[in-house]
Structures are given as structure tokens and as C-alpha cells.
Amino acid sequence: MMPDILESGQWQMLSLVDDGAIRISLVSAVAARLEVTGTSGPPKYLGPAHDVVAFPTGAVGDRGPVGVRVRSAAGEPFPGDGTIDLAVDSTGGGHSFLLKRVPVAGRISAPVLQLSRREGGIIARPGEGGGATTGLGGWCAKRRAEQGRPLRPTVTDVVIDTSSSMRRFAPRVEALTRFLNDLYVTAEVAGPTIHRAVIAGARNDGVGCVEAGPGGGADGGRRIVVTDLPLPPGQGECLVVGAADLSTALPGDAYTPPPEVWEELARTDAAFTRGTLEALAPLLDWLSPSSSRNGAD
């Protein structure tokens, strides 16, 4: 029987027959090996390369998932476009699967599969319990945590400029808020409160300047304004979605993400790489100043 071929990011759960053994095979352009943890007994690695592993379905217990990782044999991070393929077979029958282009870029050891017991069978999920469908913000939070630099975002209130000049930047604002929501959830930090500013009495397309509003953010956090022009000095922090040269030309406490940040925030795929994390580093450090200092090398 031909295996079901699934692309990374296009599946959330697979069902395996709870009978016989599970066999997992690795295909990688870079020398790598499989590592399995959490089984009730030692798994059996086939061949000196450890690129094939098998264990009985009974080794998947009730107390926690079985984790499958791929580790670079050289001990160096996988390249920026690094992906691997996994073939998952159940000898007891049922479907077999070929999981294509699982991302491992920028990591020495990457979780690629989780197996857990469910009544009537065994289910497989992406390596981080759903990691293949994690949004960009959550992916960044996990990668920073692995580096020993966990994100602790300090922004608690976001004021969005709704003036008419902001209309053309609506896709950037939407991408930013989506990124923030996913980032905060994964970092296990209470999400920021989003305020839509009223400009000259209008809730949308008003004409005039946005104001940060009185006081700072909730619980001593930061209140920022998302706008297309820097606020005047002394009127608060802002994230400028317009041209980067405006922030350098005009005074004020403004951060303008470079174009590559907006390119990453706008992407719709999930094949994030080490380059993705590097491109977003200025934004992450601005949102979480402590993480840019702690563990910096």
C-alpha cells in the first residue's frame, strides 16, 4: 500500500493502529540521526546511522507522549533551508505516512514527532504537540526559550492609530497583532489590551493625530502606539509602520521595524528558519528588553 504523503504544516494529527510495532525512517540531506524518548522500554535503532528506529506500540504509555527528535550528526545546526522527511509505518496494519519537508533549520536537535495513546489507538502529532501549525510568534518564543533567552514581553497596551492615513497599512497592523497574540500565548504572558484610537471623534478614517492616552500600560507595563508617524517627544513610545527614514528624521521615542521584519510577519507558510529568527530579532528585543540583555553573547 502506498503511504499517504503529507506536507509539513498541512496536518495536525495522524492515527496509528495499536498493534505490532511502529517503524520510523529518516531521510535527510545532512547527516542526522533519530532519537526517541519516553518509551516504556528501549527503542531499537537499525543500522549504524540511527536513521531508522522501531519499537512496539505497547511502548507508548499513558503517562506521557513519546518524543521523536532529529539530531545533526556533526553537532552543527542544520542549514537555513534545512528540512527532513519521515516515513512512519505501523506493522500492525493501517495507513503508513510520508511526512515531507519537516523544518529543522537552525537547530542541532529538533523535535519532529509526538506519539501518545488514545482510546482505541495511537495518535501522532507534530514535534511540539502541534508545532507544525504554531504561528510565527509562537515559533519565535520557543526558539528563544531554547537559546536560554526566554521572551518576557513588557508591552501591556497597544493603541492602534485609526486615522485615514493608516488605511494603507492595515495588512501590516493585522500581521503585527496576529504575531503578538501568538507570541504572548506561547510565552505564557497575559496578552496586551488592544485599543482602537478615536481620531477627531471618528473611530475609523479620522483626520488628525493619534494620542497614547493618559498613563502607562496596565500593571506597570508599557503602552505603545502603532502609527505611521512618530509621536512628538514626550508623548510615549510608538511602533511606526511607515517608512523607516521617518523615525530617524523626526524626534521621539519611536521604533520602526526594517522591511525584512514586515516581510517575515506577512508570510503565510510555516517553513521558518534561523534567518527568520535573525530578521525578527530587533522586534523581539524591543518587545522584550530583558531577553536581549539576558544570555546575550
PDB file of C-alpha atoms in Angstrom:
ATOM      1  CA  MET A   1       0.000   0.000   0.000  1.00  0.00           C
ATOM      2  CA  MET A   2       1.324   3.430  -0.943  1.00  0.00           C
ATOM      3  CA  PRO A   3       1.870   5.781   2.008  1.00  0.00           C
ATOM      4  CA  ASP A   4      -0.153   8.935   2.493  1.00  0.00           C
ATOM      5  CA  ILE A   5       2.125  11.847   1.584  1.00  0.00           C
ATOM      6  CA  LEU A   6       1.679  14.905   3.824  1.00  0.00           C
ATOM      7  CA  GLU A   7       3.466  18.247   3.717  1.00  0.00           C
ATOM      8  CA  SER A   8       4.633  19.867   6.950  1.00  0.00           C
ATOM      9  CA  GLY A   9       2.123  22.391   8.243  1.00  0.00           C
ATOM     10  CA  GLN A  10      -0.782  20.665   6.494  1.00  0.00           C
ATOM     11  CA  TRP A  11      -1.629  18.113   9.170  1.00  0.00           C
ATOM     12  CA  GLN A  12      -2.336  18.181  12.893  1.00  0.00           C
ATOM     13  CA  MET A  13      -2.934  14.552  13.891  1.00  0.00           C
ATOM     14  CA  LEU A  14      -2.428  11.057  12.479  1.00  0.00           C
ATOM     15  CA  SER A  15      -3.998   7.818  13.697  1.00  0.00           C
ATOM     16  CA  LEU A  16      -1.892   4.640  14.017  1.00  0.00           C
ATOM     17  CA  VAL A  17      -3.060   1.122  14.718  1.00  0.00           C
ATOM     18  CA  ASP A  18      -2.343  -0.028  18.285  1.00  0.00           C
ATOM     19  CA  ASP A  19      -0.864  -3.346  17.221  1.00  0.00           C
ATOM     20  CA  GLY A  20       2.562  -4.664  16.266  1.00  0.00           C
ATOM     21  CA  ALA A  21       5.377  -2.128  16.053  1.00  0.00           C
ATOM     22  CA  ILE A  22       5.973   1.408  14.856  1.00  0.00           C
ATOM     23  CA  ARG A  23       8.853   1.959  12.462  1.00  0.00           C
ATOM     24  CA  ILE A  24      10.173   5.446  11.689  1.00  0.00           C
ATOM     25  CA  SER A  25      12.705   6.146   8.944  1.00  0.00           C
ATOM     26  CA  LEU A  26      14.608   9.392   8.377  1.00  0.00           C
ATOM     27  CA  VAL A  27      15.621  10.928   5.062  1.00  0.00           C
ATOM     28  CA  SER A  28      17.945  13.910   5.374  1.00  0.00           C
ATOM     29  CA  ALA A  29      20.326  15.686   3.009  1.00  0.00           C
ATOM     30  CA  VAL A  30      22.530  16.419   6.036  1.00  0.00           C
ATOM     31  CA  ALA A  31      23.902  13.548   8.128  1.00  0.00           C
ATOM     32  CA  ALA A  32      21.497  13.125  11.027  1.00  0.00           C
ATOM     33  CA  ARG A  33      20.097  10.519  13.373  1.00  0.00           C
ATOM     34  CA  LEU A  34      16.837   9.795  15.150  1.00  0.00           C
ATOM     35  CA  GLU A  35      16.399   9.977  18.919  1.00  0.00           C
ATOM     36  CA  VAL A  36      13.343   8.545  20.688  1.00  0.00           C
ATOM     37  CA  THR A  37      12.475   9.292  24.317  1.00  0.00           C
ATOM     38  CA  GLY A  38       9.568   8.378  26.579  1.00  0.00           C
ATOM     39  CA  THR A  39       9.036   4.748  25.556  1.00  0.00           C
ATOM     40  CA  SER A  40       8.452   2.195  28.303  1.00  0.00           C
ATOM     41  CA  GLY A  41      11.417   0.178  27.010  1.00  0.00           C
ATOM     42  CA  PRO A  42      14.480   0.995  24.912  1.00  0.00           C
ATOM     43  CA  PRO A  43      13.734   1.515  21.213  1.00  0.00           C
ATOM     44  CA  LYS A  44      15.677  -0.454  18.624  1.00  0.00           C
ATOM     45  CA  TYR A  45      17.836   1.590  16.285  1.00  0.00           C
ATOM     46  CA  LEU A  46      18.528  -0.127  12.989  1.00  0.00           C
ATOM     47  CA  GLY A  47      21.871   0.436  11.318  1.00  0.00           C
ATOM     48  CA  PRO A  48      24.913   2.395  12.474  1.00  0.00           C
ATOM     49  CA  ALA A  49      23.492   5.734  11.291  1.00  0.00           C
ATOM     50  CA  HIS A  50      20.492   5.525  13.663  1.00  0.00           C
ATOM     51  CA  ASP A  51      18.281   6.773  10.829  1.00  0.00           C
ATOM     52  CA  VAL A  52      15.692   4.026  11.368  1.00  0.00           C
ATOM     53  CA  VAL A  53      14.065   3.179  14.694  1.00  0.00           C
ATOM     54  CA  ALA A  54      11.393   0.695  15.740  1.00  0.00           C
ATOM     55  CA  PHE A  55       9.521  -0.046  18.966  1.00  0.00           C
ATOM     56  CA  PRO A  56       6.355  -1.955  19.883  1.00  0.00           C
ATOM     57  CA  THR A  57       3.150   0.030  20.097  1.00  0.00           C
ATOM     58  CA  GLY A  58       2.911  -1.101  23.703  1.00  0.00           C
ATOM     59  CA  ALA A  59       5.972   1.051  24.449  1.00  0.00           C
ATOM     60  CA  VAL A  60       3.774   4.119  24.057  1.00  0.00           C
ATOM     61  CA  GLY A  61       2.412   4.508  27.564  1.00  0.00           C
ATOM     62  CA  ASP A  62      -0.330   6.521  29.241  1.00  0.00           C
ATOM     63  CA  ARG A  63       1.862   8.761  31.371  1.00  0.00           C
ATOM     64  CA  GLY A  64       3.232  10.999  28.649  1.00  0.00           C
ATOM     65  CA  PRO A  65       3.998  11.269  24.954  1.00  0.00           C
ATOM     66  CA  VAL A  66       6.862   9.577  23.165  1.00  0.00           C
ATOM     67  CA  GLY A  67       9.097  12.165  21.585  1.00  0.00           C
ATOM     68  CA  VAL A  68      10.973  11.759  18.314  1.00  0.00           C
ATOM     69  CA  ARG A  69      13.815  14.144  17.569  1.00  0.00           C
ATOM     70  CA  VAL A  70      16.281  14.541  14.724  1.00  0.00           C
ATOM     71  CA  ARG A  71      19.835  15.443  15.698  1.00  0.00           C
ATOM     72  CA  SER A  72      22.574  16.708  13.415  1.00  0.00           C
ATOM     73  CA  ALA A  73      25.310  14.071  13.328  1.00  0.00           C
ATOM     74  CA  ALA A  74      28.036  16.724  13.120  1.00  0.00           C
ATOM     75  CA  GLY A  75      26.741  18.615  16.142  1.00  0.00           C
ATOM     76  CA  GLU A  76      26.272  21.720  13.992  1.00  0.00           C
ATOM     77  CA  PRO A  77      22.935  23.455  13.303  1.00  0.00           C
ATOM     78  CA  PHE A  78      21.020  22.335  10.254  1.00  0.00           C
ATOM     79  CA  PRO A  79      21.359  24.823   7.362  1.00  0.00           C
ATOM     80  CA  GLY A  80      18.949  27.714   6.894  1.00  0.00           C
ATOM     81  CA  ASP A  81      16.760  25.817   4.450  1.00  0.00           C
ATOM     82  CA  GLY A  82      17.072  22.501   6.296  1.00  0.00           C
ATOM     83  CA  THR A  83      14.159  20.076   6.173  1.00  0.00           C
ATOM     84  CA  ILE A  84      13.844  16.323   6.601  1.00  0.00           C
ATOM     85  CA  ASP A  85      11.371  13.630   5.566  1.00  0.00           C
ATOM     86  CA  LEU A  86       9.955  10.980   7.876  1.00  0.00           C
ATOM     87  CA  ALA A  87       8.365   7.678   6.915  1.00  0.00           C
ATOM     88  CA  VAL A  88       6.064   6.340   9.655  1.00  0.00           C
ATOM     89  CA  ASP A  89       4.820   2.758   9.379  1.00  0.00           C
ATOM     90  CA  SER A  90       2.711   0.587  11.655  1.00  0.00           C
ATOM     91  CA  THR A  91       3.460  -3.105  11.186  1.00  0.00           C
ATOM     92  CA  GLY A  92       0.058  -3.997  12.605  1.00  0.00           C
ATOM     93  CA  GLY A  93      -1.705  -2.615   9.544  1.00  0.00           C
ATOM     94  CA  GLY A  94      -3.463   0.624   8.749  1.00  0.00           C
ATOM     95  CA  HIS A  95      -2.027   3.590   6.923  1.00  0.00           C
ATOM     96  CA  SER A  96       1.622   4.448   6.540  1.00  0.00           C
ATOM     97  CA  PHE A  97       2.692   8.055   6.156  1.00  0.00           C
ATOM     98  CA  LEU A  98       5.445  10.010   4.446  1.00  0.00           C
ATOM     99  CA  LEU A  99       5.852  13.377   6.172  1.00  0.00           C
ATOM    100  CA  LYS A 100       7.558  15.747   3.766  1.00  0.00           C
ATOM    101  CA  ARG A 101       9.744  18.789   4.394  1.00  0.00           C
ATOM    102  CA  VAL A 102       9.607  18.872   8.193  1.00  0.00           C
ATOM    103  CA  PRO A 103      11.557  22.043   9.155  1.00  0.00           C
ATOM    104  CA  VAL A 104      14.691  21.638  11.279  1.00  0.00           C
ATOM    105  CA  ALA A 105      16.648  24.714  10.129  1.00  0.00           C
ATOM    106  CA  GLY A 106      18.972  26.443  12.540  1.00  0.00           C
ATOM    107  CA  ARG A 107      18.787  23.716  15.182  1.00  0.00           C
ATOM    108  CA  ILE A 108      21.140  20.975  16.283  1.00  0.00           C
ATOM    109  CA  SER A 109      18.319  18.839  17.668  1.00  0.00           C
ATOM    110  CA  ALA A 110      14.725  19.339  16.560  1.00  0.00           C
ATOM    111  CA  PRO A 111      11.507  17.700  17.822  1.00  0.00           C
ATOM    112  CA  VAL A 112       9.699  16.294  14.799  1.00  0.00           C
ATOM    113  CA  LEU A 113       7.020  13.933  16.129  1.00  0.00           C
ATOM    114  CA  GLN A 114       4.989  13.148  19.256  1.00  0.00           C
ATOM    115  CA  LEU A 115       3.202   9.849  19.817  1.00  0.00           C
ATOM    116  CA  SER A 116       0.614   9.356  22.534  1.00  0.00           C
ATOM    117  CA  ARG A 117      -2.000   6.802  23.473  1.00  0.00           C
ATOM    118  CA  ARG A 118      -5.658   7.455  22.965  1.00  0.00           C
ATOM    119  CA  GLU A 119      -8.546   5.080  23.496  1.00  0.00           C
ATOM    120  CA  GLY A 120      -8.634   2.771  20.531  1.00  0.00           C
ATOM    121  CA  GLY A 121      -5.211   3.577  19.143  1.00  0.00           C
ATOM    122  CA  ILE A 122      -2.156   5.774  18.999  1.00  0.00           C
ATOM    123  CA  ILE A 123      -2.059   9.291  17.639  1.00  0.00           C
ATOM    124  CA  ALA A 124       0.889  11.201  16.197  1.00  0.00           C
ATOM    125  CA  ARG A 125       1.219  14.961  16.289  1.00  0.00           C
ATOM    126  CA  PRO A 126       3.871  17.394  15.054  1.00  0.00           C
ATOM    127  CA  GLY A 127       7.008  17.541  17.158  1.00  0.00           C
ATOM    128  CA  GLU A 128       5.896  20.151  19.664  1.00  0.00           C
ATOM    129  CA  GLY A 129       2.378  18.882  20.196  1.00  0.00           C
ATOM    130  CA  GLY A 130       1.123  20.940  17.288  1.00  0.00           C
ATOM    131  CA  GLY A 131       4.321  22.763  16.466  1.00  0.00           C
ATOM    132  CA  ALA A 132       3.831  22.456  12.735  1.00  0.00           C
ATOM    133  CA  THR A 133       0.830  24.728  12.982  1.00  0.00           C
ATOM    134  CA  THR A 134       2.329  27.142  15.525  1.00  0.00           C
ATOM    135  CA  GLY A 135       2.243  30.704  14.230  1.00  0.00           C
ATOM    136  CA  LEU A 136       5.328  32.812  13.755  1.00  0.00           C
ATOM    137  CA  GLY A 137       5.090  34.488  17.166  1.00  0.00           C
ATOM    138  CA  GLY A 138       4.873  31.158  18.989  1.00  0.00           C
ATOM    139  CA  TRP A 139       7.714  29.730  16.922  1.00  0.00           C
ATOM    140  CA  CYS A 140       9.947  32.680  17.890  1.00  0.00           C
ATOM    141  CA  ALA A 141       9.065  32.279  21.568  1.00  0.00           C
ATOM    142  CA  LYS A 142      10.022  28.592  21.502  1.00  0.00           C
ATOM    143  CA  ARG A 143      13.308  29.199  19.695  1.00  0.00           C
ATOM    144  CA  ARG A 144      14.329  31.969  22.099  1.00  0.00           C
ATOM    145  CA  ALA A 145      13.495  29.757  25.080  1.00  0.00           C
ATOM    146  CA  GLU A 146      15.729  27.015  23.659  1.00  0.00           C
ATOM    147  CA  GLN A 147      18.564  29.534  23.436  1.00  0.00           C
ATOM    148  CA  GLY A 148      18.187  30.347  27.132  1.00  0.00           C
ATOM    149  CA  ARG A 149      16.735  33.765  26.315  1.00  0.00           C
ATOM    150  CA  PRO A 150      13.023  33.382  27.057  1.00  0.00           C
ATOM    151  CA  LEU A 151      10.848  36.217  25.877  1.00  0.00           C
ATOM    152  CA  ARG A 152       9.150  38.313  28.550  1.00  0.00           C
ATOM    153  CA  PRO A 153       7.282  40.963  26.563  1.00  0.00           C
ATOM    154  CA  THR A 154       6.585  44.104  28.594  1.00  0.00           C
ATOM    155  CA  VAL A 155       4.000  45.736  26.326  1.00  0.00           C
ATOM    156  CA  THR A 156       0.593  45.530  28.026  1.00  0.00           C
ATOM    157  CA  ASP A 157      -1.396  48.057  25.986  1.00  0.00           C
ATOM    158  CA  VAL A 158      -1.411  48.673  22.246  1.00  0.00           C
ATOM    159  CA  VAL A 159      -3.107  51.772  20.854  1.00  0.00           C
ATOM    160  CA  ILE A 160      -3.807  51.482  17.123  1.00  0.00           C
ATOM    161  CA  ASP A 161      -3.958  54.659  15.075  1.00  0.00           C
ATOM    162  CA  THR A 162      -7.187  54.560  13.040  1.00  0.00           C
ATOM    163  CA  SER A 163      -6.679  57.764  11.063  1.00  0.00           C
ATOM    164  CA  SER A 164      -7.261  57.815   7.326  1.00  0.00           C
ATOM    165  CA  SER A 165      -3.528  57.727   6.585  1.00  0.00           C
ATOM    166  CA  MET A 166      -3.284  54.331   8.293  1.00  0.00           C
ATOM    167  CA  ARG A 167      -5.703  52.632   5.910  1.00  0.00           C
ATOM    168  CA  ARG A 168      -2.951  51.521   3.524  1.00  0.00           C
ATOM    169  CA  PHE A 169      -1.044  49.938   6.403  1.00  0.00           C
ATOM    170  CA  ALA A 170      -3.946  47.741   7.522  1.00  0.00           C
ATOM    171  CA  PRO A 171      -2.202  44.495   6.401  1.00  0.00           C
ATOM    172  CA  ARG A 172       0.841  45.367   8.500  1.00  0.00           C
ATOM    173  CA  VAL A 173      -1.273  46.144  11.563  1.00  0.00           C
ATOM    174  CA  GLU A 174      -3.172  42.874  11.166  1.00  0.00           C
ATOM    175  CA  ALA A 175       0.055  40.877  10.774  1.00  0.00           C
ATOM    176  CA  LEU A 176       1.558  42.567  13.832  1.00  0.00           C
ATOM    177  CA  THR A 177      -1.419  41.912  16.111  1.00  0.00           C
ATOM    178  CA  ARG A 178      -1.589  38.290  14.953  1.00  0.00           C
ATOM    179  CA  PHE A 179       2.115  37.910  15.730  1.00  0.00           C
ATOM    180  CA  LEU A 180       1.719  39.479  19.175  1.00  0.00           C
ATOM    181  CA  ASN A 181      -1.230  37.266  20.129  1.00  0.00           C
ATOM    182  CA  ASP A 182       0.633  34.096  19.214  1.00  0.00           C
ATOM    183  CA  LEU A 183       3.834  35.261  20.883  1.00  0.00           C
ATOM    184  CA  TYR A 184       2.156  36.095  24.189  1.00  0.00           C
ATOM    185  CA  VAL A 185       0.179  32.847  24.322  1.00  0.00           C
ATOM    186  CA  THR A 186       3.301  30.746  23.784  1.00  0.00           C
ATOM    187  CA  ALA A 187       5.378  32.836  26.205  1.00  0.00           C
ATOM    188  CA  GLU A 188       2.566  32.335  28.766  1.00  0.00           C
ATOM    189  CA  VAL A 189       2.207  36.066  29.321  1.00  0.00           C
ATOM    190  CA  ALA A 190      -1.144  37.854  29.516  1.00  0.00           C
ATOM    191  CA  GLY A 191      -1.823  39.309  26.094  1.00  0.00           C
ATOM    192  CA  PRO A 192      -1.808  43.059  25.500  1.00  0.00           C
ATOM    193  CA  THR A 193      -5.051  45.008  25.508  1.00  0.00           C
ATOM    194  CA  ILE A 194      -5.760  46.420  22.053  1.00  0.00           C
ATOM    195  CA  HIS A 195      -7.259  49.930  21.919  1.00  0.00           C
ATOM    196  CA  ARG A 196      -8.521  51.444  18.674  1.00  0.00           C
ATOM    197  CA  ALA A 197      -7.943  55.161  18.931  1.00  0.00           C
ATOM    198  CA  VAL A 198     -10.714  57.676  18.232  1.00  0.00           C
ATOM    199  CA  ILE A 199      -9.338  60.386  15.933  1.00  0.00           C
ATOM    200  CA  ALA A 200     -11.220  63.696  15.839  1.00  0.00           C
ATOM    201  CA  GLY A 201     -14.353  61.917  17.026  1.00  0.00           C
ATOM    202  CA  ALA A 202     -14.148  59.183  14.377  1.00  0.00           C
ATOM    203  CA  ARG A 203     -13.499  55.524  15.110  1.00  0.00           C
ATOM    204  CA  ASN A 204     -12.205  54.937  11.581  1.00  0.00           C
ATOM    205  CA  ASP A 205     -10.579  57.150   8.960  1.00  0.00           C
ATOM    206  CA  GLY A 206     -10.441  60.201  11.188  1.00  0.00           C
ATOM    207  CA  VAL A 207      -8.231  63.166  10.316  1.00  0.00           C
ATOM    208  CA  GLY A 208      -5.735  64.203  12.958  1.00  0.00           C
ATOM    209  CA  CYS A 209      -3.001  62.933  15.253  1.00  0.00           C
ATOM    210  CA  VAL A 210      -3.279  59.893  17.471  1.00  0.00           C
ATOM    211  CA  GLU A 211      -2.530  60.167  21.191  1.00  0.00           C
ATOM    212  CA  ALA A 212      -1.217  57.486  23.510  1.00  0.00           C
ATOM    213  CA  GLY A 213      -3.710  58.369  26.204  1.00  0.00           C
ATOM    214  CA  PRO A 214      -3.095  59.040  29.904  1.00  0.00           C
ATOM    215  CA  GLY A 215      -0.697  56.978  31.979  1.00  0.00           C
ATOM    216  CA  GLY A 216       1.291  53.928  31.092  1.00  0.00           C
ATOM    217  CA  GLY A 217       0.221  50.390  30.460  1.00  0.00           C
ATOM    218  CA  ALA A 218      -1.603  48.070  32.829  1.00  0.00           C
ATOM    219  CA  ASP A 219       0.265  46.703  35.863  1.00  0.00           C
ATOM    220  CA  GLY A 220       3.266  48.914  35.211  1.00  0.00           C
ATOM    221  CA  GLY A 221       3.725  47.663  31.650  1.00  0.00           C
ATOM    222  CA  ARG A 222       4.363  49.640  28.502  1.00  0.00           C
ATOM    223  CA  ARG A 223       1.739  51.391  26.426  1.00  0.00           C
ATOM    224  CA  ILE A 224       2.707  51.711  22.770  1.00  0.00           C
ATOM    225  CA  VAL A 225       1.052  53.367  19.800  1.00  0.00           C
ATOM    226  CA  VAL A 226       1.040  51.705  16.371  1.00  0.00           C
ATOM    227  CA  THR A 227       1.058  54.568  13.895  1.00  0.00           C
ATOM    228  CA  ASP A 228       2.510  55.781  10.612  1.00  0.00           C
ATOM    229  CA  LEU A 229       4.325  58.840  12.020  1.00  0.00           C
ATOM    230  CA  PRO A 230       6.424  59.095  15.200  1.00  0.00           C
ATOM    231  CA  LEU A 231       4.727  60.759  18.163  1.00  0.00           C
ATOM    232  CA  PRO A 232       6.137  64.092  19.338  1.00  0.00           C
ATOM    233  CA  PRO A 233       8.826  63.825  22.044  1.00  0.00           C
ATOM    234  CA  GLY A 234       7.469  63.033  25.489  1.00  0.00           C
ATOM    235  CA  GLN A 235       4.158  61.609  24.267  1.00  0.00           C
ATOM    236  CA  GLY A 236       5.058  57.953  24.596  1.00  0.00           C
ATOM    237  CA  GLU A 237       6.508  55.003  22.739  1.00  0.00           C
ATOM    238  CA  CYS A 238       5.366  54.117  19.280  1.00  0.00           C
ATOM    239  CA  LEU A 239       5.923  51.467  16.648  1.00  0.00           C
ATOM    240  CA  VAL A 240       5.959  53.088  13.229  1.00  0.00           C
ATOM    241  CA  VAL A 241       4.523  51.090  10.341  1.00  0.00           C
ATOM    242  CA  GLY A 242       5.525  53.690   7.766  1.00  0.00           C
ATOM    243  CA  ALA A 243       8.864  54.465   6.148  1.00  0.00           C
ATOM    244  CA  ALA A 244      11.901  53.759   8.318  1.00  0.00           C
ATOM    245  CA  ASP A 245      13.601  57.066   7.478  1.00  0.00           C
ATOM    246  CA  LEU A 246      10.835  58.995   9.234  1.00  0.00           C
ATOM    247  CA  SER A 247      11.929  57.719  12.638  1.00  0.00           C
ATOM    248  CA  THR A 248      15.474  58.931  12.128  1.00  0.00           C
ATOM    249  CA  ALA A 249      14.371  62.270  10.671  1.00  0.00           C
ATOM    250  CA  LEU A 250      11.830  63.106  13.373  1.00  0.00           C
ATOM    251  CA  PRO A 251      12.446  63.218  17.136  1.00  0.00           C
ATOM    252  CA  GLY A 252      10.575  60.982  19.538  1.00  0.00           C
ATOM    253  CA  ASP A 253      10.636  57.556  21.164  1.00  0.00           C
ATOM    254  CA  ALA A 254       9.874  55.535  18.045  1.00  0.00           C
ATOM    255  CA  TYR A 255      10.819  52.106  16.758  1.00  0.00           C
ATOM    256  CA  THR A 256      10.433  51.432  13.049  1.00  0.00           C
ATOM    257  CA  PRO A 257      10.862  47.779  12.035  1.00  0.00           C
ATOM    258  CA  PRO A 258      13.028  47.360   8.932  1.00  0.00           C
ATOM    259  CA  PRO A 259      11.439  45.968   5.745  1.00  0.00           C
ATOM    260  CA  GLU A 260      12.647  42.419   6.408  1.00  0.00           C
ATOM    261  CA  VAL A 261      10.583  42.319   9.624  1.00  0.00           C
ATOM    262  CA  TRP A 262       7.396  43.144   7.733  1.00  0.00           C
ATOM    263  CA  GLU A 263       8.279  40.549   5.098  1.00  0.00           C
ATOM    264  CA  GLU A 264       8.505  37.864   7.790  1.00  0.00           C
ATOM    265  CA  LEU A 265       5.317  38.970   9.550  1.00  0.00           C
ATOM    266  CA  ALA A 266       3.388  38.842   6.274  1.00  0.00           C
ATOM    267  CA  ARG A 267       4.361  35.292   5.319  1.00  0.00           C
ATOM    268  CA  THR A 268       1.659  32.639   5.238  1.00  0.00           C
ATOM    269  CA  ASP A 269       3.827  29.499   5.264  1.00  0.00           C
ATOM    270  CA  ALA A 270       5.323  27.781   8.320  1.00  0.00           C
ATOM    271  CA  ALA A 271       8.795  26.926   6.981  1.00  0.00           C
ATOM    272  CA  PHE A 272      10.560  29.258   9.402  1.00  0.00           C
ATOM    273  CA  THR A 273      14.362  29.180   9.529  1.00  0.00           C
ATOM    274  CA  ARG A 274      17.268  30.562  11.520  1.00  0.00           C
ATOM    275  CA  GLY A 275      17.179  33.522   9.121  1.00  0.00           C
ATOM    276  CA  THR A 276      13.595  34.180  10.212  1.00  0.00           C
ATOM    277  CA  LEU A 277      14.652  34.450  13.841  1.00  0.00           C
ATOM    278  CA  GLU A 278      17.583  36.694  12.969  1.00  0.00           C
ATOM    279  CA  ALA A 279      15.392  39.007  10.893  1.00  0.00           C
ATOM    280  CA  LEU A 280      12.871  39.358  13.742  1.00  0.00           C
ATOM    281  CA  ALA A 281      15.478  39.813  16.487  1.00  0.00           C
ATOM    282  CA  PRO A 282      15.162  43.660  16.593  1.00  0.00           C
ATOM    283  CA  LEU A 283      11.395  43.445  17.055  1.00  0.00           C
ATOM    284  CA  LEU A 284      11.661  40.695  19.685  1.00  0.00           C
ATOM    285  CA  ASP A 285      14.281  42.648  21.634  1.00  0.00           C
ATOM    286  CA  TRP A 286      12.153  45.801  21.531  1.00  0.00           C
ATOM    287  CA  LEU A 287       9.114  43.925  22.822  1.00  0.00           C
ATOM    288  CA  SER A 288      11.128  42.063  25.464  1.00  0.00           C
ATOM    289  CA  PRO A 289      14.125  44.194  26.517  1.00  0.00           C
ATOM    290  CA  SER A 290      15.222  41.780  29.253  1.00  0.00           C
ATOM    291  CA  SER A 291      15.659  38.909  26.777  1.00  0.00           C
ATOM    292  CA  SER A 292      18.054  40.991  24.677  1.00  0.00           C
ATOM    293  CA  ARG A 293      20.260  41.512  27.724  1.00  0.00           C
ATOM    294  CA  ASN A 294      19.968  38.106  29.397  1.00  0.00           C
ATOM    295  CA  GLY A 295      22.146  35.499  27.771  1.00  0.00           C
ATOM    296  CA  ALA A 296      23.443  37.905  25.135  1.00  0.00           C
ATOM    297  CA  ASP A 297      26.796  36.858  23.756  1.00  0.00           C
TER     298      ASP A 297
END
